[in-house]
mmCIF file of C-alpha atoms and ligand atoms in Angstrom:
data_model
loop_
_atom_site.group_PDB
_atom_site.id
_atom_site.type_symbol
_atom_site.label_atom_id
_atom_site.label_comp_id
_atom_site.label_asym_id
_atom_site.label_seq_id
_atom_site.Cartn_x
_atom_site.Cartn_y
_atom_site.Cartn_z
ATOM 1 C CA UNK A 323 89.639 111.270 100.318
ATOM 2 C CA UNK A 324 87.494 110.233 103.237
ATOM 3 C CA UNK A 325 89.480 107.271 104.363
ATOM 4 C CA UNK A 326 90.358 105.236 107.405
ATOM 5 C CA UNK A 327 89.898 102.185 109.560
ATOM 6 C CA UNK A 328 86.496 101.720 111.099
ATOM 7 C CA UNK A 329 87.352 103.044 114.598
ATOM 8 C CA UNK A 330 88.954 106.183 113.171
ATOM 9 C CA UNK A 331 86.177 106.564 110.631
ATOM 10 C CA UNK A 332 83.552 106.290 113.384
ATOM 11 C CA UNK A 333 85.195 109.175 115.269
ATOM 12 C CA UNK A 334 85.500 111.242 112.110
ATOM 13 C CA UNK A 335 81.850 110.644 111.253
ATOM 14 C CA UNK A 336 80.902 111.654 114.795
ATOM 15 C CA UNK A 337 82.770 114.925 114.324
ATOM 16 C CA UNK A 338 81.247 115.542 110.878
ATOM 17 C CA UNK A 339 77.790 115.413 112.478
ATOM 18 C CA UNK A 340 78.568 118.109 115.032
ATOM 19 C CA UNK A 341 77.883 121.643 113.841
ATOM 20 C CA UNK A 342 80.929 123.126 115.581
ATOM 21 C CA UNK A 343 83.376 120.346 114.648
ATOM 22 C CA UNK A 344 86.509 121.209 112.660
ATOM 23 C CA UNK A 345 87.934 118.403 110.563
ATOM 24 C CA UNK A 346 91.630 118.714 109.880
ATOM 25 C CA UNK A 347 91.561 115.187 108.458
ATOM 26 C CA UNK A 348 90.053 113.607 105.403
ATOM 27 C CA UNK A 349 92.038 115.133 102.553
ATOM 28 C CA UNK A 350 89.062 116.709 100.808
ATOM 29 C CA UNK A 351 89.594 119.457 98.226
ATOM 30 C CA UNK A 352 88.394 122.996 98.895
ATOM 31 C CA UNK A 353 84.794 123.172 97.708
ATOM 32 C CA UNK A 354 85.133 126.894 97.001
ATOM 33 C CA UNK A 355 87.440 125.925 94.111
ATOM 34 C CA UNK A 356 84.888 123.747 92.326
ATOM 35 C CA UNK A 357 84.002 125.638 89.123
ATOM 36 C CA UNK A 358 80.282 125.203 89.705
ATOM 37 C CA UNK A 359 79.058 127.727 87.125
ATOM 38 C CA UNK A 360 81.263 126.342 84.358
ATOM 39 C CA UNK A 361 80.356 122.753 85.288
ATOM 40 C CA UNK A 362 76.668 123.707 85.219
ATOM 41 C CA UNK A 363 77.015 125.057 81.680
ATOM 42 C CA UNK A 364 79.014 121.989 80.692
ATOM 43 C CA UNK A 365 76.262 119.767 82.128
ATOM 44 C CA UNK A 366 73.592 121.430 79.980
ATOM 45 C CA UNK A 367 75.792 121.226 76.875
ATOM 46 C CA UNK A 368 76.521 117.552 77.589
ATOM 47 C CA UNK A 369 72.797 116.745 77.831
ATOM 48 C CA UNK A 370 72.200 118.342 74.454
ATOM 49 C CA UNK A 371 74.831 116.286 72.677
ATOM 50 C CA UNK A 372 73.511 114.432 69.637
ATOM 51 C CA UNK A 373 72.279 110.861 69.968
ATOM 52 C CA UNK A 374 71.888 111.219 73.718
ATOM 53 C CA UNK A 375 75.592 110.391 73.980
ATOM 54 C CA UNK A 376 75.946 111.624 77.563
ATOM 55 C CA UNK A 377 73.123 109.333 78.707
ATOM 56 C CA UNK A 378 73.961 106.324 76.571
ATOM 57 C CA UNK A 379 76.152 103.248 77.033
ATOM 58 C CA UNK A 380 79.661 103.602 75.645
ATOM 59 C CA UNK A 381 82.927 101.663 75.235
ATOM 60 C CA UNK A 382 84.874 100.607 78.332
ATOM 61 C CA UNK A 383 87.968 102.650 77.444
ATOM 62 C CA UNK A 384 86.039 105.931 77.772
ATOM 63 C CA UNK A 385 85.375 108.907 75.551
ATOM 64 C CA UNK A 386 87.853 109.877 72.875
ATOM 65 C CA UNK A 387 88.275 113.597 73.600
ATOM 66 C CA UNK A 388 88.872 112.964 77.274
ATOM 67 C CA UNK A 389 91.471 110.301 76.472
ATOM 68 C CA UNK A 390 93.115 112.761 74.064
ATOM 69 C CA UNK A 391 93.238 115.395 76.825
ATOM 70 C CA UNK A 392 94.999 112.952 79.170
ATOM 71 C CA UNK A 393 97.405 111.801 76.444
ATOM 72 C CA UNK A 394 98.291 115.397 75.472
ATOM 73 C CA UNK A 395 99.122 116.331 79.029
ATOM 74 C CA UNK A 396 101.273 113.242 79.497
ATOM 75 C CA UNK A 397 103.026 113.918 76.176
ATOM 76 C CA UNK A 398 103.818 117.443 77.347
ATOM 77 C CA UNK A 399 105.614 115.812 80.304
ATOM 78 C CA UNK A 400 107.720 113.565 78.065
ATOM 79 C CA UNK A 401 105.674 110.351 77.842
ATOM 80 C CA UNK A 402 104.961 108.861 74.433
ATOM 81 C CA UNK A 403 101.227 108.362 74.964
ATOM 82 C CA UNK A 404 98.294 108.532 72.536
ATOM 83 C CA UNK A 405 94.548 108.505 73.231
ATOM 84 C CA UNK A 406 94.511 104.797 72.342
ATOM 85 C CA UNK A 407 96.733 104.064 75.377
ATOM 86 C CA UNK A 408 94.421 105.684 77.953
ATOM 87 C CA UNK A 409 91.517 104.046 79.811
ATOM 88 C CA UNK A 410 89.108 106.374 81.614
ATOM 89 C CA UNK A 411 88.340 104.966 85.067
ATOM 90 C CA UNK A 412 85.982 105.705 87.923
ATOM 91 C CA UNK A 413 88.536 107.820 89.767
ATOM 92 C CA UNK A 414 92.189 106.951 90.284
ATOM 93 C CA UNK A 415 91.074 104.381 92.831
ATOM 94 C CA UNK A 416 89.698 102.141 90.079
ATOM 95 C CA UNK A 417 92.959 102.513 88.149
ATOM 96 C CA UNK A 418 94.839 101.340 91.248
ATOM 97 C CA UNK A 419 92.409 98.429 91.661
ATOM 98 C CA UNK A 420 92.835 97.259 88.055
ATOM 99 C CA UNK A 421 96.626 97.606 88.150
ATOM 100 C CA UNK A 422 96.911 95.669 91.403
ATOM 101 C CA UNK A 423 94.553 92.984 90.086
ATOM 102 C CA UNK A 424 96.845 92.473 87.098
ATOM 103 C CA UNK A 425 100.111 92.571 89.024
ATOM 104 C CA UNK A 426 99.379 90.878 92.340
ATOM 105 C CA UNK A 427 97.975 87.626 93.688
ATOM 106 C CA UNK A 428 96.994 86.770 97.253
ATOM 107 C CA UNK A 429 100.274 86.622 99.175
ATOM 108 C CA UNK A 430 102.157 88.992 96.800
ATOM 109 C CA UNK A 431 104.191 91.833 98.290
ATOM 110 C CA UNK A 432 103.989 95.437 97.102
ATOM 111 C CA UNK A 433 106.728 97.911 98.053
ATOM 112 C CA UNK A 434 105.400 101.203 99.440
ATOM 113 C CA UNK A 435 106.812 104.381 100.967
ATOM 114 C CA UNK A 436 107.203 104.630 104.770
ATOM 115 C CA UNK A 437 104.012 106.688 104.698
ATOM 116 C CA UNK A 438 101.557 106.232 101.884
ATOM 117 C CA UNK A 439 97.956 106.644 100.756
ATOM 118 C CA UNK A 440 95.679 104.709 103.163
ATOM 119 C CA UNK A 441 93.069 103.655 100.611
ATOM 120 C CA UNK A 442 95.818 102.028 98.511
ATOM 121 C CA UNK A 443 96.942 100.109 101.613
ATOM 122 C CA UNK A 444 93.314 99.110 102.213
ATOM 123 C CA UNK A 445 92.960 97.997 98.594
ATOM 124 C CA UNK A 446 96.067 95.794 98.798
ATOM 125 C CA UNK A 447 94.981 94.281 102.097
ATOM 126 C CA UNK A 448 91.483 93.576 100.778
ATOM 127 C CA UNK A 449 93.148 91.502 98.027
ATOM 128 C CA UNK A 450 95.360 89.788 100.612
ATOM 129 C CA UNK A 451 98.366 91.528 99.062
ATOM 130 C CA UNK A 452 100.962 92.549 101.618
ATOM 131 C CA UNK A 453 102.131 96.171 101.462
ATOM 132 C CA UNK A 454 105.711 96.359 102.724
ATOM 133 C CA UNK A 455 107.831 99.358 103.495
ATOM 134 C CA UNK A 456 110.739 99.326 101.049
ATOM 135 C CA UNK A 457 113.014 102.035 99.707
ATOM 136 C CA UNK A 458 113.230 102.174 95.900
ATOM 137 C CA UNK A 459 115.214 99.555 93.994
ATOM 138 C CA UNK A 460 116.822 96.188 94.478
ATOM 139 C CA UNK A 461 113.844 94.236 95.793
ATOM 140 C CA UNK A 462 113.457 91.375 93.333
ATOM 141 C CA UNK A 463 110.729 89.553 95.236
ATOM 142 C CA UNK A 464 108.160 92.326 95.036
ATOM 143 C CA UNK A 465 105.194 91.932 92.687
ATOM 144 C CA UNK A 466 105.179 95.716 92.225
ATOM 145 C CA UNK A 467 106.072 99.090 93.657
ATOM 146 C CA UNK A 468 103.322 101.515 94.552
ATOM 147 C CA UNK A 469 104.754 105.038 94.359
ATOM 148 C CA UNK A 470 103.720 108.694 94.006
ATOM 149 C CA UNK A 471 106.775 110.167 92.254
ATOM 150 C CA UNK A 472 105.328 113.550 91.215
ATOM 151 C CA UNK A 473 103.836 114.468 94.603
ATOM 152 C CA UNK A 474 103.393 112.174 97.572
ATOM 153 C CA UNK A 475 100.478 111.860 99.957
ATOM 154 C CA UNK A 476 100.806 112.495 102.929
ATOM 155 C CA UNK A 477 104.162 114.326 102.886
ATOM 156 C CA UNK A 478 103.670 116.563 99.853
ATOM 157 C CA UNK A 479 107.115 115.758 98.441
ATOM 158 C CA UNK A 480 108.406 114.952 94.976
ATOM 159 C CA UNK A 481 110.458 111.748 94.754
ATOM 160 C CA UNK A 482 114.177 112.462 94.971
ATOM 161 C CA UNK A 483 116.298 111.758 91.874
ATOM 162 C CA UNK A 484 118.309 108.981 93.565
ATOM 163 C CA UNK A 485 115.171 106.991 94.385
ATOM 164 C CA UNK A 486 113.831 107.587 90.910
ATOM 165 C CA UNK A 487 117.056 106.229 89.406
ATOM 166 C CA UNK A 488 116.942 103.163 91.709
ATOM 167 C CA UNK A 489 113.339 102.425 90.729
ATOM 168 C CA UNK A 490 114.115 102.739 87.044
ATOM 169 C CA UNK A 491 117.177 100.504 87.338
ATOM 170 C CA UNK A 492 115.038 97.764 88.912
ATOM 171 C CA UNK A 493 112.840 95.570 86.644
ATOM 172 C CA UNK A 494 109.884 95.401 89.053
ATOM 173 C CA UNK A 495 106.549 96.751 87.704
ATOM 174 C CA UNK A 496 105.476 100.107 89.121
ATOM 175 C CA UNK A 497 102.030 101.452 89.940
ATOM 176 C CA UNK A 498 102.616 105.176 89.501
ATOM 177 C CA UNK A 499 99.999 107.231 91.343
ATOM 178 C CA UNK A 500 99.993 110.717 89.827
ATOM 179 C CA UNK A 501 96.915 111.963 91.736
ATOM 180 C CA UNK A 502 98.585 115.085 93.173
ATOM 181 C CA UNK A 503 100.982 115.794 90.262
ATOM 182 C CA UNK A 504 99.266 119.089 89.423
ATOM 183 C CA UNK A 505 98.903 120.306 93.005
ATOM 184 C CA UNK A 506 102.415 121.653 93.493
ATOM 185 C CA UNK A 507 103.329 124.994 94.971
ATOM 186 C CA UNK A 508 106.293 126.080 92.860
ATOM 187 C CA UNK A 509 105.652 127.387 89.388
ATOM 188 C CA UNK A 510 107.161 124.350 87.699
ATOM 189 C CA UNK A 511 105.018 122.003 85.653
ATOM 190 C CA UNK A 512 104.368 118.459 86.855
ATOM 191 C CA UNK A 513 107.566 116.415 86.418
ATOM 192 C CA UNK A 514 108.363 113.736 83.871
ATOM 193 C CA UNK A 515 106.356 110.646 84.883
ATOM 194 C CA UNK A 516 108.056 107.267 85.359
ATOM 195 C CA UNK A 517 105.758 106.156 82.538
ATOM 196 C CA UNK A 518 107.968 108.164 80.157
ATOM 197 C CA UNK A 519 111.033 106.080 81.041
ATOM 198 C CA UNK A 520 109.577 102.608 81.592
ATOM 199 C CA UNK A 521 106.314 102.331 79.602
ATOM 200 C CA UNK A 522 106.644 98.537 79.436
ATOM 201 C CA UNK A 523 106.210 98.105 83.207
ATOM 202 C CA UNK A 524 104.563 101.261 84.559
ATOM 203 C CA UNK A 525 100.821 101.363 85.261
ATOM 204 C CA UNK A 526 100.232 105.095 85.354
ATOM 205 C CA UNK A 527 97.175 106.312 87.301
ATOM 206 C CA UNK A 528 95.759 109.849 87.321
ATOM 207 C CA UNK A 529 92.631 111.755 88.279
ATOM 208 C CA UNK A 530 90.763 115.062 88.136
ATOM 209 C CA UNK A 531 89.616 114.599 91.760
ATOM 210 C CA UNK A 532 92.266 116.868 93.269
ATOM 211 C CA UNK A 533 92.189 119.640 90.691
ATOM 212 C CA UNK A 534 88.597 119.770 89.426
ATOM 213 C CA UNK A 535 86.320 117.838 91.811
ATOM 214 C CA UNK A 536 86.132 114.278 93.126
ATOM 215 C CA UNK A 537 82.362 113.904 92.796
ATOM 216 C CA UNK A 538 82.463 113.297 89.049
ATOM 217 C CA UNK A 539 84.851 110.355 89.626
ATOM 218 C CA UNK A 540 86.934 110.919 86.494
ATOM 219 C CA UNK A 541 90.337 109.246 86.556
ATOM 220 C CA UNK A 542 92.499 107.229 84.167
ATOM 221 C CA UNK A 543 94.862 104.349 83.794
ATOM 222 C CA UNK A 544 97.637 104.006 81.228
ATOM 223 C CA UNK A 545 98.746 100.374 81.423
ATOM 224 C CA UNK A 546 101.683 98.886 79.488
ATOM 225 C CA UNK A 547 100.519 98.197 75.914
ATOM 226 C CA UNK A 548 100.619 94.414 76.322
ATOM 227 C CA UNK A 549 98.324 94.617 79.372
ATOM 228 C CA UNK A 550 95.760 96.921 77.827
ATOM 229 C CA UNK A 551 93.261 94.256 76.747
ATOM 230 C CA UNK A 552 93.420 92.618 80.150
ATOM 231 C CA UNK A 553 92.883 95.966 81.879
ATOM 232 C CA UNK A 554 89.894 96.652 79.644
ATOM 233 C CA UNK A 555 88.380 93.247 80.406
ATOM 234 C CA UNK A 556 88.748 93.899 84.143
ATOM 235 C CA UNK A 557 87.248 97.357 83.761
ATOM 236 C CA UNK A 558 84.336 95.963 81.750
ATOM 237 C CA UNK A 559 83.689 93.163 84.205
ATOM 238 C CA UNK A 560 83.645 95.648 87.121
ATOM 239 C CA UNK A 561 81.320 98.335 85.761
ATOM 240 C CA UNK A 562 81.063 98.064 81.927
ATOM 241 C CA UNK A 563 82.360 101.627 81.485
ATOM 242 C CA UNK A 564 82.927 104.872 83.355
ATOM 243 C CA UNK A 565 79.972 107.216 83.774
ATOM 244 C CA UNK A 566 79.080 108.669 80.329
ATOM 245 C CA UNK A 567 77.511 111.817 81.752
ATOM 246 C CA UNK A 568 80.487 112.664 83.971
ATOM 247 C CA UNK A 569 82.866 112.181 81.053
ATOM 248 C CA UNK A 570 80.741 114.345 78.762
ATOM 249 C CA UNK A 571 80.531 117.116 81.394
ATOM 250 C CA UNK A 572 84.313 117.091 81.802
ATOM 251 C CA UNK A 573 84.850 117.128 78.024
ATOM 252 C CA UNK A 574 82.495 120.108 77.653
ATOM 253 C CA UNK A 575 84.127 121.875 80.587
ATOM 254 C CA UNK A 576 87.644 121.338 79.208
ATOM 255 C CA UNK A 577 86.632 122.529 75.735
ATOM 256 C CA UNK A 578 85.604 125.913 77.178
ATOM 257 C CA UNK A 579 87.774 126.431 80.250
ATOM 258 C CA UNK A 580 91.370 127.566 80.546
ATOM 259 C CA UNK A 581 92.393 124.548 82.594
ATOM 260 C CA UNK A 582 95.992 125.720 83.034
ATOM 261 C CA UNK A 583 94.767 129.024 84.465
ATOM 262 C CA UNK A 584 92.500 127.037 86.808
ATOM 263 C CA UNK A 585 95.508 124.946 87.907
ATOM 264 C CA UNK A 586 97.624 128.042 88.519
ATOM 265 C CA UNK A 587 94.839 129.454 90.681
ATOM 266 C CA UNK A 588 94.333 126.355 92.803
ATOM 267 C CA UNK A 589 98.088 125.943 93.315
ATOM 268 C CA UNK A 590 98.358 129.522 94.649
ATOM 269 C CA UNK A 591 95.302 128.952 96.819
ATOM 270 C CA UNK A 592 96.591 125.718 98.404
ATOM 271 C CA UNK A 593 100.126 127.127 98.817
ATOM 272 C CA UNK A 594 98.648 130.047 100.813
ATOM 273 C CA UNK A 595 96.594 127.678 102.952
ATOM 274 C CA UNK A 596 99.606 125.431 103.577
ATOM 275 C CA UNK A 597 101.565 128.453 104.840
ATOM 276 C CA UNK A 598 98.711 129.547 107.115
ATOM 277 C CA UNK A 599 98.372 126.092 108.673
ATOM 278 C CA UNK A 600 102.161 125.887 109.156
ATOM 279 C CA UNK A 601 101.974 129.160 111.091
ATOM 280 C CA UNK A 602 99.114 127.947 113.288
ATOM 281 C CA UNK A 603 101.046 124.738 114.049
ATOM 282 C CA UNK A 604 104.184 126.716 114.931
ATOM 283 C CA UNK A 605 102.101 128.886 117.311
ATOM 284 C CA UNK A 606 100.223 126.147 119.146
ATOM 285 C CA UNK A 607 102.176 122.906 118.681
ATOM 286 C CA UNK A 608 105.836 123.938 118.891
ATOM 287 C CA UNK A 609 106.730 120.404 120.071
ATOM 288 C CA UNK A 610 106.058 118.813 116.642
ATOM 289 C CA UNK A 611 108.324 118.526 113.632
ATOM 290 C CA UNK A 612 106.804 119.574 110.325
ATOM 291 C CA UNK A 613 108.366 120.343 106.977
ATOM 292 C CA UNK A 614 106.773 122.770 104.550
ATOM 293 C CA UNK A 615 105.125 120.652 101.839
ATOM 294 C CA UNK A 616 105.932 121.161 98.153
ATOM 295 C CA UNK A 617 102.327 120.418 97.203
ATOM 296 C CA UNK A 618 99.293 118.331 98.061
ATOM 297 C CA UNK A 619 96.603 118.938 100.646
ATOM 298 C CA UNK A 620 98.274 118.276 103.991
ATOM 299 C CA UNK A 621 101.019 118.728 106.564
ATOM 300 C CA UNK A 622 102.715 115.705 108.102
ATOM 301 C CA UNK A 623 103.448 116.268 111.792
ATOM 302 C CA UNK A 624 105.800 114.069 113.808
ATOM 303 C CA UNK A 625 106.746 113.951 117.456
ATOM 304 C CA UNK A 626 108.906 111.774 119.687
ATOM 305 C CA UNK A 627 106.337 112.004 122.458
ATOM 306 C CA UNK A 628 104.932 108.673 123.633
ATOM 307 C CA UNK A 629 101.261 109.595 123.187
ATOM 308 C CA UNK A 630 98.708 107.089 121.976
ATOM 309 C CA UNK A 631 97.336 108.481 118.699
ATOM 310 C CA UNK A 632 93.904 106.861 119.147
ATOM 311 C CA UNK A 633 93.617 108.330 122.637
ATOM 312 C CA UNK A 634 94.637 111.719 121.239
ATOM 313 C CA UNK A 635 92.064 111.448 118.445
ATOM 314 C CA UNK A 636 89.323 110.428 120.829
ATOM 315 C CA UNK A 637 90.029 113.355 123.151
ATOM 316 C CA UNK A 638 90.357 115.716 120.170
ATOM 317 C CA UNK A 639 86.999 114.656 118.694
ATOM 318 C CA UNK A 640 84.926 114.102 121.845
ATOM 319 C CA UNK A 641 86.261 116.886 124.062
ATOM 320 C CA UNK A 642 87.618 119.528 121.692
ATOM 321 C CA UNK A 643 85.634 119.043 118.458
ATOM 322 C CA UNK A 644 88.579 118.697 116.097
ATOM 323 C CA UNK A 645 89.862 115.726 114.095
ATOM 324 C CA UNK A 646 93.016 114.725 112.257
ATOM 325 C CA UNK A 647 94.275 111.648 110.409
ATOM 326 C CA UNK A 648 96.370 109.395 112.688
ATOM 327 C CA UNK A 649 99.792 108.452 111.314
ATOM 328 C CA UNK A 650 99.293 104.686 111.634
ATOM 329 C CA UNK A 651 96.722 104.818 108.823
ATOM 330 C CA UNK A 652 99.514 105.718 106.419
ATOM 331 C CA UNK A 653 101.957 102.966 107.415
ATOM 332 C CA UNK A 654 102.143 99.496 105.919
ATOM 333 C CA UNK A 655 102.626 97.918 109.356
ATOM 334 C CA UNK A 656 99.982 100.161 110.989
ATOM 335 C CA UNK A 657 102.486 101.364 113.617
ATOM 336 C CA UNK A 658 101.448 104.312 115.775
ATOM 337 C CA UNK A 659 105.071 105.170 116.671
ATOM 338 C CA UNK A 660 106.747 107.495 116.100
ATOM 339 C CA UNK A 661 103.669 109.597 116.708
ATOM 340 C CA UNK A 662 102.505 111.247 113.481
ATOM 341 C CA UNK A 663 99.430 113.180 112.383
ATOM 342 C CA UNK A 664 98.259 114.327 108.981
ATOM 343 C CA UNK A 665 96.603 117.754 109.138
ATOM 344 C CA UNK A 666 94.813 118.892 105.998
ATOM 345 C CA UNK A 667 94.747 122.544 105.032
ATOM 346 C CA UNK A 668 92.743 121.842 101.888
ATOM 347 C CA UNK A 669 89.083 121.794 102.897
ATOM 348 C CA UNK A 670 88.650 124.134 105.889
ATOM 349 C CA UNK A 671 88.608 127.932 105.538
ATOM 350 C CA UNK A 672 91.891 129.599 106.614
ATOM 351 C CA UNK A 673 90.005 131.561 109.308
ATOM 352 C CA UNK A 674 89.386 128.315 111.222
ATOM 353 C CA UNK A 675 93.031 127.167 111.319
ATOM 354 C CA UNK A 676 94.054 128.980 114.483
ATOM 355 C CA UNK A 677 91.041 127.700 116.406
ATOM 356 C CA UNK A 678 91.442 124.167 114.999
ATOM 357 C CA UNK A 679 95.107 123.835 115.955
ATOM 358 C CA UNK A 680 94.498 125.466 119.338
ATOM 359 C CA UNK A 681 91.837 122.807 120.038
ATOM 360 C CA UNK A 682 94.292 120.103 118.960
ATOM 361 C CA UNK A 683 96.948 121.539 121.288
ATOM 362 C CA UNK A 684 94.453 121.368 124.183
ATOM 363 C CA UNK A 685 93.681 117.741 123.320
ATOM 364 C CA UNK A 686 97.434 117.064 123.193
ATOM 365 C CA UNK A 687 97.886 118.460 126.712
ATOM 366 C CA UNK A 688 94.989 116.342 128.010
ATOM 367 C CA UNK A 689 96.359 113.179 126.341
ATOM 368 C CA UNK A 690 99.779 113.922 127.859
ATOM 369 C CA UNK A 691 98.252 114.425 131.317
ATOM 370 C CA UNK A 692 96.355 111.152 130.977
ATOM 371 C CA UNK A 693 99.601 109.333 130.026
ATOM 372 C CA UNK A 694 101.406 110.827 133.014
ATOM 373 C CA UNK A 695 98.506 109.719 135.235
ATOM 374 C CA UNK A 696 98.712 106.168 133.852
ATOM 375 C CA UNK A 697 102.486 106.050 134.420
ATOM 376 C CA UNK A 698 102.152 107.316 137.984
ATOM 377 C CA UNK A 699 99.493 104.668 138.744
ATOM 378 C CA UNK A 700 101.643 101.939 137.117
ATOM 379 C CA UNK A 701 104.714 103.047 139.098
ATOM 380 C CA UNK A 702 102.639 102.998 142.275
ATOM 381 C CA UNK A 703 101.447 99.428 141.607
ATOM 382 C CA UNK A 704 105.004 98.270 140.766
ATOM 383 C CA UNK A 705 106.364 99.789 143.989
ATOM 384 C CA UNK A 706 103.616 98.051 145.958
ATOM 385 C CA UNK A 707 104.658 94.717 144.392
ATOM 386 C CA UNK A 708 108.393 95.213 145.068
ATOM 387 C CA UNK A 709 108.087 96.277 148.719
ATOM 388 C CA UNK A 710 104.919 94.885 150.161
ATOM 389 C CA UNK A 711 104.228 96.685 153.378
ATOM 390 C CA UNK A 712 102.494 94.381 155.846
ATOM 391 C CA UNK A 713 100.186 95.918 158.351
ATOM 392 C CA UNK A 714 100.708 94.419 161.747
HETATM 393 C C1 LIG B 1453 97.339 109.459 96.440
HETATM 394 C C2 LIG B 1453 95.920 109.245 96.030
HETATM 395 N N1 LIG B 1453 95.671 108.431 95.006
HETATM 396 C C3 LIG B 1453 94.422 108.197 94.582
HETATM 397 C C4 LIG B 1453 93.344 108.781 95.205
HETATM 398 C C5 LIG B 1453 91.958 108.454 94.724
HETATM 399 O O1 LIG B 1453 91.496 109.437 93.867
HETATM 400 P P1 LIG B 1453 90.120 109.333 93.122
HETATM 401 O O2 LIG B 1453 89.175 110.253 93.795
HETATM 402 O O3 LIG B 1453 90.426 109.793 91.721
HETATM 403 O O4 LIG B 1453 89.673 107.909 93.142
HETATM 404 C C6 LIG B 1453 93.548 109.639 96.279
HETATM 405 C C7 LIG B 1453 92.416 110.265 96.977
HETATM 406 O O5 LIG B 1453 92.512 110.705 98.093
HETATM 407 C C8 LIG B 1453 94.885 109.883 96.699
HETATM 408 O O6 LIG B 1453 95.145 110.684 97.740
#
């Protein structure tokens, strides 16, 4: 999503306004994959539903057929879920907000991965909940874990079995963010969710934002059964219900479309783009470490170089017309070291990758030169202090 602290966001907005700017940040899906024609037909069909259903108020849990769709897909992955367990939310973000409202108080600690989804960190901080970097398991004083077991953002990795086992052995509640579960590059289906193994303490959150389109804001929350009424009250107090029209459009779309074929297509598409961006990075930024992702929208670049990420971003945006997501945005402690960058292959056309990474490499060289200049000036001042030369 479009995400970030205000200084970074200001730079990214500046870039978005320039016609020649290339944004390798942001984590937006590829707009060429939005099934516009099919959604248009679904929109018309939704408007013609009897009793003006798509334009009318509805219950806070959301529409039945959509909840059944979510439950069926989770059942296929091993979770014992029925439509009555699902709450349709305004995107996954609202599911995360409701889950954290139930599980955490001001001052609570939530265990997160070393790099995690920035808008979840922002959500916790806004509630005065402290996100802390913890590896899975054995942390009794946490109010909850926030994890992306199926496919992580930003690294594009599935959780390893040892961490999964540690999390399941622990009794701490888990907010399971499944947003990227269906954007994986191998041919395997999305893995068994943690919800399947610990339904009494997993708040499972999903979305159609990554696979269909984010603009409709259709996501879901499957809370533990004993928390369902509380989750529904929170949902109702926030916005009464999720958008009826968006839900009806998605229901109509799903009733006509071959959604699995759509998923297979987008997975191939993003896998190709990931490979192309990897190649551009290898050509122009050989100094960075990057692992091929198993899914998701982005590459995670790391370097031992002592560059200041904000300085690099400023040079990249203002002088070279390219942006990226700085690594500190993804860390619970906001640290900018070791230097890391998230580069998204999802939204931009492949033909722009070479130019985009070349611009970033130029910005990198300028940031490095500026650092060297600063060090030389500092060394000069230190030498002047150590051996003051008096003019006679
Ligand atoms: C890991 C993760 N979770 C949740 C979300 C929010 O998704 P939604 O658009 O459904 O609110 C995002 C969006 O970027 C995400 O990357």
